Short mmCIF file of C-alpha atoms and ligand atoms in Angstrom, two decimals:
data_model
loop_
_atom_site.label_atom_id
_atom_site.label_comp_id
_atom_site.label_asym_id
_atom_site.label_seq_id
_atom_site.Cartn_x
_atom_site.Cartn_y
_atom_site.Cartn_z
CA UNK A 1 0.07 0.34 -0.22
CA UNK A 2 1.43 3.63 -0.74
CA UNK A 3 2.66 4.98 2.76
CA UNK A 4 0.80 8.43 1.48
CA UNK A 5 -2.43 6.38 2.47
CA UNK A 6 -0.56 5.95 6.16
CA UNK A 7 -2.08 9.95 7.06
CA UNK A 8 -4.89 10.60 3.46
CA UNK A 9 -7.24 13.15 4.06
CA UNK A 10 -9.40 13.41 1.46
CA UNK A 11 -11.55 15.46 0.19
CA UNK A 12 -13.99 14.49 -2.68
CA UNK A 13 -14.73 17.11 -5.08
CA UNK A 14 -17.83 17.28 -7.40
CA UNK A 15 -16.68 19.02 -10.12
CA UNK A 16 -19.25 20.90 -11.80
CA UNK A 17 -19.95 22.96 -8.09
CA UNK A 18 -16.53 23.59 -6.91
CA UNK A 19 -15.29 26.15 -8.80
CA UNK A 20 -16.20 27.41 -12.17
CA UNK A 21 -13.60 30.24 -13.80
CA UNK A 22 -15.13 30.79 -17.53
CA UNK A 23 -18.17 31.73 -16.33
CA UNK A 24 -20.68 29.01 -17.59
CA UNK A 25 -22.13 28.12 -14.47
CA UNK A 26 -20.13 24.98 -13.82
CA UNK A 27 -17.58 24.00 -11.97
CA UNK A 28 -14.05 23.67 -14.18
CA UNK A 29 -10.46 21.91 -13.80
CA UNK A 30 -8.79 25.79 -13.58
CA UNK A 31 -11.40 25.69 -10.63
CA UNK A 32 -10.09 23.45 -8.71
CA UNK A 33 -6.24 24.07 -9.04
CA UNK A 34 -7.53 27.95 -8.01
CA UNK A 35 -8.88 25.83 -4.46
CA UNK A 36 -5.72 23.13 -4.39
CA UNK A 37 -4.06 25.88 -1.80
CA UNK A 38 -7.54 26.38 0.37
CA UNK A 39 -7.74 22.43 0.36
CA UNK A 40 -4.54 21.85 2.11
CA UNK A 41 -5.08 24.72 4.44
CA UNK A 42 -8.08 22.99 5.96
CA UNK A 43 -5.20 20.09 6.05
CA UNK A 44 -6.64 17.70 3.69
CA UNK A 45 -3.55 15.79 1.18
CA UNK A 46 -5.37 13.61 -1.04
CA UNK A 47 -8.82 14.76 -3.21
CA UNK A 48 -11.52 12.26 -4.88
CA UNK A 49 -13.03 13.62 -7.70
CA UNK A 50 -16.28 12.17 -9.70
CA UNK A 51 -16.42 11.65 -12.82
CA UNK A 52 -15.43 13.76 -15.02
CA UNK A 53 -15.23 12.69 -18.37
CA UNK A 54 -17.50 12.95 -21.46
CA UNK A 55 -20.37 11.91 -20.81
CA UNK A 56 -24.49 13.05 -21.68
CA UNK A 57 -24.95 13.93 -17.73
CA UNK A 58 -27.86 11.19 -17.35
CA UNK A 59 -26.18 10.46 -14.13
CA UNK A 60 -24.24 13.37 -13.13
CA UNK A 61 -21.04 11.95 -15.17
CA UNK A 62 -21.36 8.18 -14.27
CA UNK A 63 -22.85 7.05 -17.57
CA UNK A 64 -19.76 7.52 -19.52
CA UNK A 65 -19.25 8.22 -23.09
CA UNK A 66 -15.28 8.54 -23.64
CA UNK A 67 -13.46 7.07 -20.87
CA UNK A 68 -9.94 8.82 -22.53
CA UNK A 69 -11.91 12.32 -23.25
CA UNK A 70 -12.26 15.15 -20.46
CA UNK A 71 -15.66 16.51 -20.20
CA UNK A 72 -15.04 19.49 -22.45
CA UNK A 73 -16.81 21.49 -19.45
CA UNK A 74 -14.43 20.46 -17.41
CA UNK A 75 -11.08 21.50 -19.34
CA UNK A 76 -9.27 19.59 -21.85
CA UNK A 77 -7.45 16.12 -21.22
CA UNK A 78 -3.77 18.92 -21.15
CA UNK A 79 -5.53 20.61 -17.81
CA UNK A 80 -6.75 17.49 -16.08
CA UNK A 81 -3.04 16.67 -16.92
CA UNK A 82 -2.06 20.03 -15.04
CA UNK A 83 -4.70 19.30 -12.65
CA UNK A 84 -2.63 16.34 -11.44
CA UNK A 85 0.77 18.50 -12.01
CA UNK A 86 -0.18 21.04 -9.00
CA UNK A 87 -1.45 18.33 -7.37
CA UNK A 88 1.81 16.59 -6.74
CA UNK A 89 4.01 20.17 -6.49
CA UNK A 90 1.20 20.08 -2.97
CA UNK A 91 2.22 17.00 -1.70
CA UNK A 92 -1.11 16.20 -2.21
CA UNK A 93 -2.44 13.51 -4.62
CA UNK A 94 -5.26 12.63 -6.69
CA UNK A 95 -8.16 9.21 -7.48
CA UNK A 96 -10.22 9.37 -10.12
CA UNK A 97 -13.99 8.23 -10.52
CA UNK A 98 -13.31 4.60 -11.99
CA UNK A 99 -17.03 3.23 -13.50
CA UNK A 100 -16.55 -0.22 -14.81
CA UNK A 101 -19.56 -1.90 -14.36
CA UNK A 102 -21.89 0.33 -16.97
CA UNK A 103 -21.58 3.09 -19.91
CA UNK A 104 -23.46 5.87 -21.25
CA UNK A 105 -25.98 4.04 -24.17
CA UNK A 106 -24.19 6.49 -26.43
CA UNK A 107 -20.62 5.62 -26.29
CA UNK A 108 -19.61 3.63 -28.87
CA UNK A 109 -19.03 0.68 -27.64
CA UNK A 110 -22.64 0.35 -27.20
CA UNK A 111 -23.95 1.73 -30.25
CA UNK A 112 -21.71 -0.72 -31.89
CA UNK A 113 -22.87 -3.54 -29.68
CA UNK A 114 -26.96 -3.16 -30.43
CA UNK A 115 -25.88 -3.46 -34.00
CA UNK A 116 -27.45 -6.90 -35.96
CA UNK A 117 -24.31 -7.71 -37.76
CA UNK A 118 -21.89 -9.58 -34.82
CA UNK A 119 -18.84 -7.04 -34.77
CA UNK A 120 -16.11 -6.46 -32.15
CA UNK A 121 -18.55 -4.89 -29.44
CA UNK A 122 -21.04 -7.31 -29.60
CA UNK A 123 -20.11 -8.94 -26.48
CA UNK A 124 -19.64 -5.91 -24.42
CA UNK A 125 -22.91 -6.05 -22.71
CA UNK A 126 -24.67 -8.11 -21.22
CA UNK A 127 -26.78 -9.59 -23.73
CA UNK A 128 -29.79 -12.05 -23.62
CA UNK A 129 -30.21 -13.95 -26.90
CA UNK A 130 -33.82 -13.30 -27.26
CA UNK A 131 -35.89 -10.16 -26.83
CA UNK A 132 -38.53 -11.44 -24.95
CA UNK A 133 -36.34 -13.22 -22.65
CA UNK A 134 -35.13 -10.83 -19.73
CA UNK A 135 -31.94 -10.89 -17.94
CA UNK A 136 -33.42 -12.31 -14.86
CA UNK A 137 -33.18 -10.13 -11.07
CA UNK A 138 -32.04 -7.16 -13.44
CA UNK A 139 -33.56 -4.20 -15.05
CA UNK A 140 -33.16 -4.20 -19.23
CA UNK A 141 -33.64 -2.34 -21.98
CA UNK A 142 -35.62 -4.18 -24.32
CA UNK A 143 -36.67 -3.10 -28.28
CA UNK A 144 -34.42 -0.30 -28.92
CA UNK A 145 -32.09 -1.81 -31.30
CA UNK A 146 -31.93 -4.29 -34.40
CA UNK A 147 -29.69 -6.93 -32.45
CA UNK A 148 -32.67 -9.46 -31.20
CA UNK A 149 -32.50 -8.88 -27.24
CA UNK A 150 -32.57 -7.45 -24.33
CA UNK A 151 -29.55 -5.74 -22.22
CA UNK A 152 -29.40 -5.66 -18.48
CA UNK A 153 -28.47 -2.24 -17.12
CA UNK A 154 -27.14 -1.65 -13.76
CA UNK A 155 -27.91 1.26 -12.40
CA UNK A 156 -30.86 3.71 -14.32
CA UNK A 157 -32.40 2.35 -17.20
CA UNK A 158 -29.81 5.04 -19.27
CA UNK A 159 -26.59 2.82 -18.09
CA UNK A 160 -26.31 -0.34 -19.76
CA UNK A 161 -23.92 -3.51 -17.79
CA UNK A 162 -21.01 -3.87 -19.10
CA UNK A 163 -20.05 -7.48 -19.40
CA UNK A 164 -17.17 -8.89 -16.54
CA UNK A 165 -19.42 -12.59 -17.22
CA UNK A 166 -21.65 -15.04 -15.28
CA UNK A 167 -19.74 -16.68 -11.97
CA UNK A 168 -22.44 -19.58 -12.32
CA UNK A 169 -23.70 -19.01 -15.98
CA UNK A 170 -27.25 -20.66 -16.54
CA UNK A 171 -27.77 -18.98 -19.73
CA UNK A 172 -26.47 -20.09 -23.00
CA UNK A 173 -26.01 -16.25 -23.49
CA UNK A 174 -24.42 -16.46 -20.24
CA UNK A 175 -21.05 -16.14 -20.60
CA UNK A 176 -18.57 -17.45 -18.23
CA UNK A 177 -15.91 -14.52 -17.16
CA UNK A 178 -13.29 -16.12 -18.77
CA UNK A 179 -14.94 -16.04 -22.20
CA UNK A 180 -12.77 -13.58 -25.04
CA UNK A 181 -16.13 -10.80 -24.31
CA UNK A 182 -16.29 -10.88 -20.81
CA UNK A 183 -11.81 -11.18 -21.39
CA UNK A 184 -11.69 -8.30 -23.19
CA UNK A 185 -13.61 -5.85 -20.99
CA UNK A 186 -11.30 -6.73 -18.34
CA UNK A 187 -8.01 -5.96 -20.79
CA UNK A 188 -10.03 -2.50 -21.81
CA UNK A 189 -10.34 -1.73 -18.24
CA UNK A 190 -6.97 -2.00 -17.80
CA UNK A 191 -6.34 0.20 -20.35
CA UNK A 192 -8.72 3.19 -19.39
CA UNK A 193 -6.50 2.44 -16.21
CA UNK A 194 -2.99 2.95 -17.93
CA UNK A 195 -3.98 5.57 -19.95
CA UNK A 196 -4.82 7.81 -16.84
CA UNK A 197 -2.20 6.36 -14.22
CA UNK A 198 -0.28 7.69 -17.41
CA UNK A 199 -0.84 10.76 -17.17
CA UNK A 200 -0.29 10.74 -13.16
CA UNK A 201 -2.99 10.21 -11.10
CA UNK A 202 -2.54 8.36 -8.44
CA UNK A 203 -5.85 5.72 -8.51
CA UNK A 204 -8.87 5.25 -7.84
CA UNK A 205 -12.16 5.32 -6.50
CA UNK A 206 -13.91 2.91 -8.30
CA UNK A 207 -17.82 2.73 -8.16
CA UNK A 208 -20.12 0.12 -7.90
CA UNK A 209 -16.88 -1.95 -7.29
CA UNK A 210 -18.58 -5.62 -5.27
CA UNK A 211 -21.62 -5.90 -8.40
CA UNK A 212 -19.39 -6.31 -11.76
CA UNK A 213 -19.68 -10.38 -12.15
CA UNK A 214 -23.15 -11.19 -12.91
CA UNK A 215 -25.26 -13.99 -10.50
CA UNK A 216 -21.63 -13.53 -8.27
CA UNK A 217 -23.98 -13.83 -4.45
CA UNK A 218 -20.25 -14.81 -2.93
CA UNK A 219 -18.20 -11.88 -4.87
CA UNK A 220 -16.22 -14.85 -5.25
CA UNK A 221 -16.02 -14.17 -8.98
CA UNK A 222 -16.12 -10.19 -8.71
CA UNK A 223 -12.92 -10.36 -6.17
CA UNK A 224 -10.90 -12.50 -8.97
CA UNK A 225 -10.82 -10.25 -11.07
CA UNK A 226 -10.52 -7.44 -8.47
CA UNK A 227 -7.07 -9.52 -7.95
CA UNK A 228 -6.22 -10.26 -11.65
CA UNK A 229 -6.41 -5.93 -12.17
CA UNK A 230 -4.47 -5.72 -8.64
CA UNK A 231 -1.89 -7.56 -10.30
CA UNK A 232 -1.50 -5.69 -13.62
CA UNK A 233 -0.94 -2.41 -11.19
CA UNK A 234 1.47 -4.60 -8.97
CA UNK A 235 3.14 -4.65 -12.04
CA UNK A 236 2.96 -1.39 -13.99
CA UNK A 237 1.43 0.81 -11.66
CA UNK A 238 2.74 -0.39 -7.68
CA UNK A 239 1.41 2.71 -6.41
CA UNK A 240 -1.45 3.43 -8.09
CA UNK A 241 -3.87 4.02 -4.28
CA UNK A 242 -7.59 2.06 -4.51
CA UNK A 243 -10.90 2.68 -2.67
CA UNK A 244 -13.42 0.58 -3.62
CA UNK A 245 -17.37 1.52 -2.99
CA UNK A 246 -18.28 -1.77 -1.86
CA UNK A 247 -19.29 -1.99 1.79
CA UNK A 248 -17.74 -5.21 2.83
CA UNK A 249 -14.12 -4.88 3.56
CA UNK A 250 -13.66 -8.27 3.97
CA UNK A 251 -13.87 -8.93 0.31
CA UNK A 252 -12.77 -5.69 -1.07
CA UNK A 253 -9.21 -5.63 0.43
CA UNK A 254 -8.72 -9.32 -0.71
CA UNK A 255 -9.53 -8.09 -3.93
CA UNK A 256 -6.52 -5.88 -3.53
CA UNK A 257 -8.37 -2.38 -2.59
CA UNK A 258 -6.79 -0.93 -0.26
CA UNK A 259 -9.56 0.62 1.36
CA UNK A 260 -13.24 0.24 1.04
CA UNK A 261 -15.53 2.73 2.13
CA UNK A 262 -18.37 2.43 4.81
CA UNK A 263 -21.92 2.78 2.93
CA UNK A 264 -24.40 4.66 3.74
CA UNK A 265 -26.48 1.74 3.14
CA UNK A 266 -26.75 -1.68 3.59
CA UNK A 267 -25.29 -3.40 7.16
CA UNK A 268 -22.67 -0.71 8.11
CA UNK A 269 -25.55 1.22 10.84
CA UNK A 270 -23.38 4.41 9.05
CA UNK A 271 -27.10 5.91 9.42
CA UNK A 272 -27.00 5.63 13.28
CA UNK A 273 -25.28 8.28 14.09
CA UNK A 274 -24.95 10.61 11.47
CA UNK A 275 -29.05 10.37 9.76
CA UNK A 276 -31.68 9.59 10.99
CA UNK A 277 -34.38 10.71 13.47
CA UNK A 278 -32.49 10.31 16.60
CA UNK A 279 -28.67 10.51 14.89
CA UNK A 280 -26.06 9.45 17.68
CA UNK A 281 -24.59 12.51 17.05
CA UNK A 282 -27.51 14.85 17.77
CA UNK A 283 -27.40 16.54 21.22
CA UNK A 284 -30.66 15.07 22.56
CA UNK A 285 -29.02 12.24 23.14
CA UNK A 286 -31.43 9.32 21.90
CA UNK A 287 -29.08 7.47 19.38
CA UNK A 288 -27.68 4.66 19.49
CA UNK A 289 -23.94 3.98 18.30
CA UNK A 290 -24.09 0.13 20.21
CA UNK A 291 -24.85 -1.65 16.70
CA UNK A 292 -22.71 0.18 14.58
CA UNK A 293 -19.84 0.48 16.35
CA UNK A 294 -20.97 -3.73 16.52
CA UNK A 295 -20.46 -4.35 12.99
CA UNK A 296 -17.61 -1.88 12.75
CA UNK A 297 -15.70 -4.48 15.04
CA UNK A 298 -17.51 -7.45 12.87
CA UNK A 299 -15.42 -5.33 9.71
CA UNK A 300 -12.26 -3.92 11.55
CA UNK A 301 -11.54 -7.69 13.18
CA UNK A 302 -11.36 -9.55 9.09
CA UNK A 303 -9.03 -7.05 8.54
CA UNK A 304 -6.66 -5.14 10.24
CA UNK A 305 -4.18 -4.77 9.25
CA UNK A 306 -4.71 -5.75 5.09
CA UNK A 307 -6.74 -2.00 4.70
CA UNK A 308 -8.09 0.56 5.85
CA UNK A 309 -12.18 1.41 6.54
CA UNK A 310 -13.35 4.59 5.11
CA UNK A 311 -15.59 6.93 6.82
CA UNK A 312 -17.51 9.71 4.73
CA UNK A 313 -18.86 12.28 6.33
CA UNK A 314 -20.86 12.72 2.86
CA UNK A 315 -21.13 12.14 -0.45
CA UNK A 316 -22.87 13.06 -3.57
CA UNK A 317 -25.55 10.67 -2.98
CA UNK A 318 -26.66 11.14 0.35
CA UNK A 319 -28.04 14.15 2.77
CA UNK A 320 -25.56 16.89 3.70
CA UNK A 321 -24.84 16.09 7.50
CA UNK A 322 -25.96 19.31 8.74
CA UNK A 323 -29.14 18.65 7.22
CA UNK A 324 -29.86 16.16 10.59
CA UNK A 325 -26.61 17.82 13.03
CA UNK A 326 -26.55 22.01 13.58
CA UNK A 327 -23.55 23.77 15.61
CA UNK A 328 -21.71 22.29 17.29
CA UNK A 329 -23.08 18.89 16.89
CA UNK A 330 -21.31 18.82 13.32
CA UNK A 331 -18.09 19.52 15.44
CA UNK A 332 -18.73 16.13 17.21
CA UNK A 333 -18.90 14.32 14.47
CA UNK A 334 -15.87 15.44 12.58
CA UNK A 335 -14.11 14.84 16.43
CA UNK A 336 -15.30 10.90 15.55
CA UNK A 337 -14.59 10.76 11.65
CA UNK A 338 -11.22 12.23 12.19
CA UNK A 339 -9.83 10.44 15.20
CA UNK A 340 -11.39 6.80 13.61
CA UNK A 341 -8.98 4.19 12.22
CA UNK A 342 -9.37 4.60 7.95
CA UNK A 343 -8.82 7.65 5.35
CA UNK A 344 -11.43 9.60 6.33
CA UNK A 345 -12.95 11.67 3.43
CA UNK A 346 -14.55 15.57 4.10
CA UNK A 347 -17.07 16.12 1.23
CA UNK A 348 -16.99 19.42 -0.36
CA UNK A 349 -18.78 21.82 1.53
CA UNK A 350 -19.55 20.08 5.11
CA UNK A 351 -16.04 21.60 6.36
CA UNK A 352 -18.71 24.83 6.51
CA UNK A 353 -21.45 22.38 7.17
CA UNK A 354 -23.17 22.98 4.00
CA UNK A 355 -26.72 22.73 4.13
CA UNK A 356 -28.96 20.23 1.34
CA UNK A 357 -31.17 22.28 -0.25
CA UNK A 358 -34.58 21.01 0.01
CA UNK A 359 -37.31 21.36 -3.16
CA UNK A 360 -34.96 21.08 -5.87
CA UNK A 361 -35.61 20.45 -8.91
CA UNK A 362 -33.16 16.65 -10.23
CA UNK A 363 -30.13 18.35 -12.09
CA UNK A 364 -28.68 15.74 -14.10
CA UNK A 365 -30.37 11.99 -12.29
CA UNK A 366 -29.96 13.96 -9.15
CA UNK A 367 -33.60 13.26 -8.07
CA UNK A 368 -33.05 13.94 -4.39
CA UNK A 369 -29.69 13.43 -4.43
CA UNK A 370 -29.19 16.84 -6.25
CA UNK A 371 -29.65 19.29 -2.84
CA UNK A 372 -26.24 18.06 -1.65
CA UNK A 373 -25.13 18.66 -5.20
CA UNK A 374 -25.27 22.51 -4.82
CA UNK A 375 -22.57 25.30 -5.33
CA UNK A 376 -19.44 26.00 -3.44
CA UNK A 377 -20.20 28.61 -1.20
CA UNK A 378 -17.04 30.76 -1.56
CA UNK A 379 -17.60 33.91 -0.27
CA UNK A 380 -20.56 36.34 -0.28
CA UNK A 381 -19.56 38.33 -3.84
CA UNK A 382 -21.82 37.48 -6.47
CA UNK A 383 -23.10 33.45 -6.46
CA UNK A 384 -20.98 32.77 -3.23
CA UNK A 385 -17.71 33.02 -5.39
CA UNK A 386 -18.44 29.75 -7.62
CA UNK A 387 -19.07 31.45 -10.28
CA UNK A 388 -19.93 34.83 -12.32
CA UNK A 389 -22.26 33.05 -15.02
CA UNK A 390 -25.93 35.21 -14.63
CA UNK A 391 -27.73 33.25 -11.73
CA UNK A 392 -30.02 31.30 -14.22
CA UNK A 393 -27.04 29.54 -15.42
CA UNK A 394 -25.77 28.01 -12.34
CA UNK A 395 -25.56 23.99 -12.41
CA UNK A 396 -27.41 23.80 -9.61
CA UNK A 397 -29.40 27.08 -7.78
CA UNK A 398 -27.40 28.18 -4.72
CA UNK A 399 -28.95 27.79 -0.98
CA UNK A 400 -30.82 30.33 -0.75
CA UNK A 401 -31.18 31.51 2.86
CA UNK A 402 -29.56 34.89 3.36
CA UNK A 403 -27.38 32.93 7.06
CA UNK A 404 -25.99 30.49 4.42
CA UNK A 405 -22.62 29.25 6.04
CA UNK A 406 -19.42 30.87 3.55
CA UNK A 407 -15.73 29.81 3.91
CA UNK A 408 -14.62 33.57 4.16
CA UNK A 409 -17.09 33.92 7.15
CA UNK A 410 -15.63 30.80 8.58
CA UNK A 411 -12.44 31.42 7.86
CA UNK A 412 -12.03 35.11 10.11
CA UNK A 413 -15.09 33.46 12.54
CA UNK A 414 -11.34 31.20 14.95
CA UNK A 415 -14.73 29.25 16.63
CA UNK A 416 -16.02 27.81 13.45
CA UNK A 417 -17.03 24.38 12.41
CA UNK A 418 -14.14 25.69 9.64
CA UNK A 419 -11.48 25.94 11.78
CA UNK A 420 -12.72 23.01 14.25
CA UNK A 421 -12.33 21.37 11.74
CA UNK A 422 -8.21 22.49 11.11
CA UNK A 423 -7.34 21.93 14.43
CA UNK A 424 -8.91 18.22 14.81
CA UNK A 425 -6.47 17.48 11.58
CA UNK A 426 -3.56 19.08 12.77
CA UNK A 427 -3.87 16.85 15.95
CA UNK A 428 -4.90 13.79 13.64
CA UNK A 429 -1.39 15.01 11.57
CA UNK A 430 0.61 14.88 14.68
CA UNK A 431 0.12 11.65 16.11
CA UNK A 432 0.26 8.50 14.11
CA UNK A 433 -1.91 6.98 16.70
CA UNK A 434 -4.43 8.80 15.58
CA UNK A 435 -4.07 8.18 11.92
CA UNK A 436 -4.85 5.39 9.34
CA UNK A 437 -3.42 2.42 10.26
CA UNK A 438 -2.90 2.82 14.54
CA UNK A 439 -4.49 0.63 16.11
CA UNK A 440 -8.36 1.16 18.02
CA UNK A 441 -9.93 -0.77 20.61
CA UNK A 442 -13.37 0.83 22.08
CA UNK A 443 -13.88 1.14 25.87
CA UNK A 444 -17.06 2.26 26.08
CA UNK A 445 -19.68 2.00 23.74
CA UNK A 446 -23.11 0.14 24.88
CA UNK A 447 -25.75 0.27 23.16
CA UNK A 448 -28.13 3.10 23.90
CA UNK A 449 -24.99 5.23 26.11
CA UNK A 450 -23.38 8.17 26.31
CA UNK A 451 -20.65 8.50 26.54
CA UNK A 452 -18.83 6.64 23.50
CA UNK A 453 -14.70 6.25 24.37
CA UNK A 454 -11.85 4.49 22.01
CA UNK A 455 -8.53 4.16 22.94
CA UNK A 456 -6.17 4.53 19.40
CA UNK A 457 -2.79 3.50 19.80
CA UNK A 458 0.60 2.71 17.20
CA UNK A 459 3.59 1.46 19.16
CA UNK A 460 4.59 3.16 22.57
CA UNK A 461 1.53 6.20 22.10
CA UNK A 462 -2.43 6.19 23.53
CA UNK A 463 -4.82 7.75 23.22
CA UNK A 464 -7.96 8.13 24.62
CA UNK A 465 -11.02 9.73 22.12
CA UNK A 466 -14.11 10.04 25.01
CA UNK A 467 -17.38 11.94 23.00
CA UNK A 468 -19.85 12.24 24.73
CA UNK A 469 -22.92 14.00 21.69
CA UNK A 470 -25.94 14.37 24.88
CA UNK A 471 -26.69 17.75 25.98
CA UNK A 472 -26.46 15.72 29.82
CA UNK A 473 -23.06 14.74 31.54
CA UNK A 474 -21.86 11.74 30.79
CA UNK A 475 -20.00 9.58 33.65
CA UNK A 476 -18.79 5.64 32.80
CA UNK A 477 -16.99 3.08 35.07
CA UNK A 478 -13.01 3.35 33.74
CA UNK A 479 -9.87 2.98 35.53
CA UNK A 480 -7.39 3.64 32.52
CA UNK A 481 -6.46 7.32 33.79
CA UNK A 482 -5.91 10.79 31.55
CA UNK A 483 -2.62 11.43 31.75
CA UNK A 484 -1.75 14.55 29.52
CA UNK A 485 -4.65 16.48 28.03
CA UNK A 486 -4.21 17.20 24.10
CA UNK A 487 -6.93 18.63 22.89
CA UNK A 488 -10.31 18.69 24.48
CA UNK A 489 -13.63 20.99 23.48
CA UNK A 490 -16.66 21.89 25.35
CA UNK A 491 -15.14 21.64 28.81
CA UNK A 492 -12.74 19.23 30.86
CA UNK A 493 -14.14 15.72 31.62
CA UNK A 494 -11.90 14.69 34.11
CA UNK A 495 -11.12 11.24 36.27
CA UNK A 496 -11.41 9.55 39.79
CA UNK A 497 -12.87 6.42 42.17
CA UNK A 498 -12.54 4.50 38.85
CA UNK A 499 -15.13 6.31 37.26
CA UNK A 500 -14.41 9.02 34.27
CA UNK A 501 -16.53 12.06 34.00
CA UNK A 502 -17.36 14.20 30.45
CA UNK A 503 -19.58 17.24 30.67
CA UNK A 504 -21.97 18.24 27.99
CA UNK A 505 -21.09 18.32 24.13
CA UNK A 506 -17.72 17.70 25.22
CA UNK A 507 -15.50 16.12 23.42
CA UNK A 508 -11.19 14.98 24.41
CA UNK A 509 -8.09 13.80 23.38
CA UNK A 510 -6.08 12.15 26.33
CA UNK A 511 -3.20 10.30 26.12
CA UNK A 512 -3.58 7.49 28.37
CA UNK A 513 -1.13 4.44 30.11
CA UNK A 514 -1.10 0.95 28.31
CA UNK A 515 -3.80 -1.52 29.52
CA UNK A 516 -2.04 -3.56 31.39
C1 NOJ B 601 -22.69 4.91 -7.59
C2 NOJ B 601 -22.64 6.52 -7.48
O1 NOJ B 601 -21.83 7.18 -6.31
C3 NOJ B 601 -23.67 7.33 -7.99
O2 NOJ B 601 -23.63 8.68 -7.97
C4 NOJ B 601 -23.89 6.54 -8.69
O3 NOJ B 601 -26.11 7.08 -10.01
C5 NOJ B 601 -24.45 5.21 -9.10
N1 NOJ B 601 -23.31 4.40 -8.25
C6 NOJ B 601 -24.48 4.65 -10.47
O4 NOJ B 601 -22.72 5.02 -11.06
#
């Protein structure tokens, strides 16, 4: 695993909405370059950028029409290369978003594959061999081609599924993973990766990484596919970093990924902490972190030493953190996010508490995700400093509330969320025990109970992290000494007579002695 992942802190950029420099109302590569110093100053040293390739944008770019070409609205391939170079100049790294599972219906491979005559791309997608037969358990496109068959889709109907084969083929049209069609798809995927890594990107966030091979219940076929890709990377680009949208780290890390996301869907209980009626980090103190910790521990035990579980503050697919938590609750959530193992991911704008914008008309397949994709709020100039375009041309309307947070205001206020996050990142970067590979032991993580307490350790260093989001003080039994305070917020934590007391709405980081 590339060494920079040991203390990587990622910033996710949704390029459409970050910074527009040519006044077309949509963000661009030059805008990102302009803001790299901002990201670095916050303390993030790595970037994940959502898809930026040629696309009809039916799903915000997750419907690629040409994997080898930057979407003109963001700039040229040369501009993108310049972005890689500028990132590296600042000792940062950038992951592109790779969408291996499907393309846009406008991709030339798909147009060829729709033809009745057999050609190079006939087997590039998952087609049945009869228009009246649909692929079991999947949506499909039918009646749109001269070819007699239905084509499986992965997500929206405009995203036909690329063919990586079936783990256990049953029907004549279901190809085994080692058939020439699926093999050609894998070879092309390697070419795409080779192309961008060769230009200077540092690796990939991989979209829907766990569902490439079909009828593959335990993921064995897909794991094998990624192992093959990892072998190629080890040979040609050994430092390439890979993070998967999979949510089953025991599988993804076996497949050679270094990192897997803890996802907001599936069995992770991530939403219990941040996004539900009573989130654990709300001051109401009615939340439950117990199930989350149980699940996290299960995954951690399966993966410790092999790779990283990455917990995001949010992403372009879920409601903003600030839709559920406000004020100091957000600081509390970040104290947690920035002190957990794995590489943290901060979704653009979450560092200033940007809100979920309600009641927006869907843009580019965003639907209810659109409210989390609104333009970054830099300052109080026109369009919040995002773009000089006329307001109607903005990609997504800005949060129109008069008190919307901005970077400029938060930078001027030492008590802002922005500054708290900077301090928490600086703390993490000063202590390897708090970084990606430091061990974690949960000390107090009972169900429906506060505080949440864990011990992070690396070599001789042991740091106790105590979080009490609730608006009542919390006491728990613990004999660990609070040897030295490294940082606290909201009041001082005290220890004595086998108990530790954590004031309401407070958190702290204390050096302690090893558990006997
Ligand atoms: C997951 C991506 O994060 C999401 O935005 C996209 O719509 C789907 N995958 C389909 O590619």
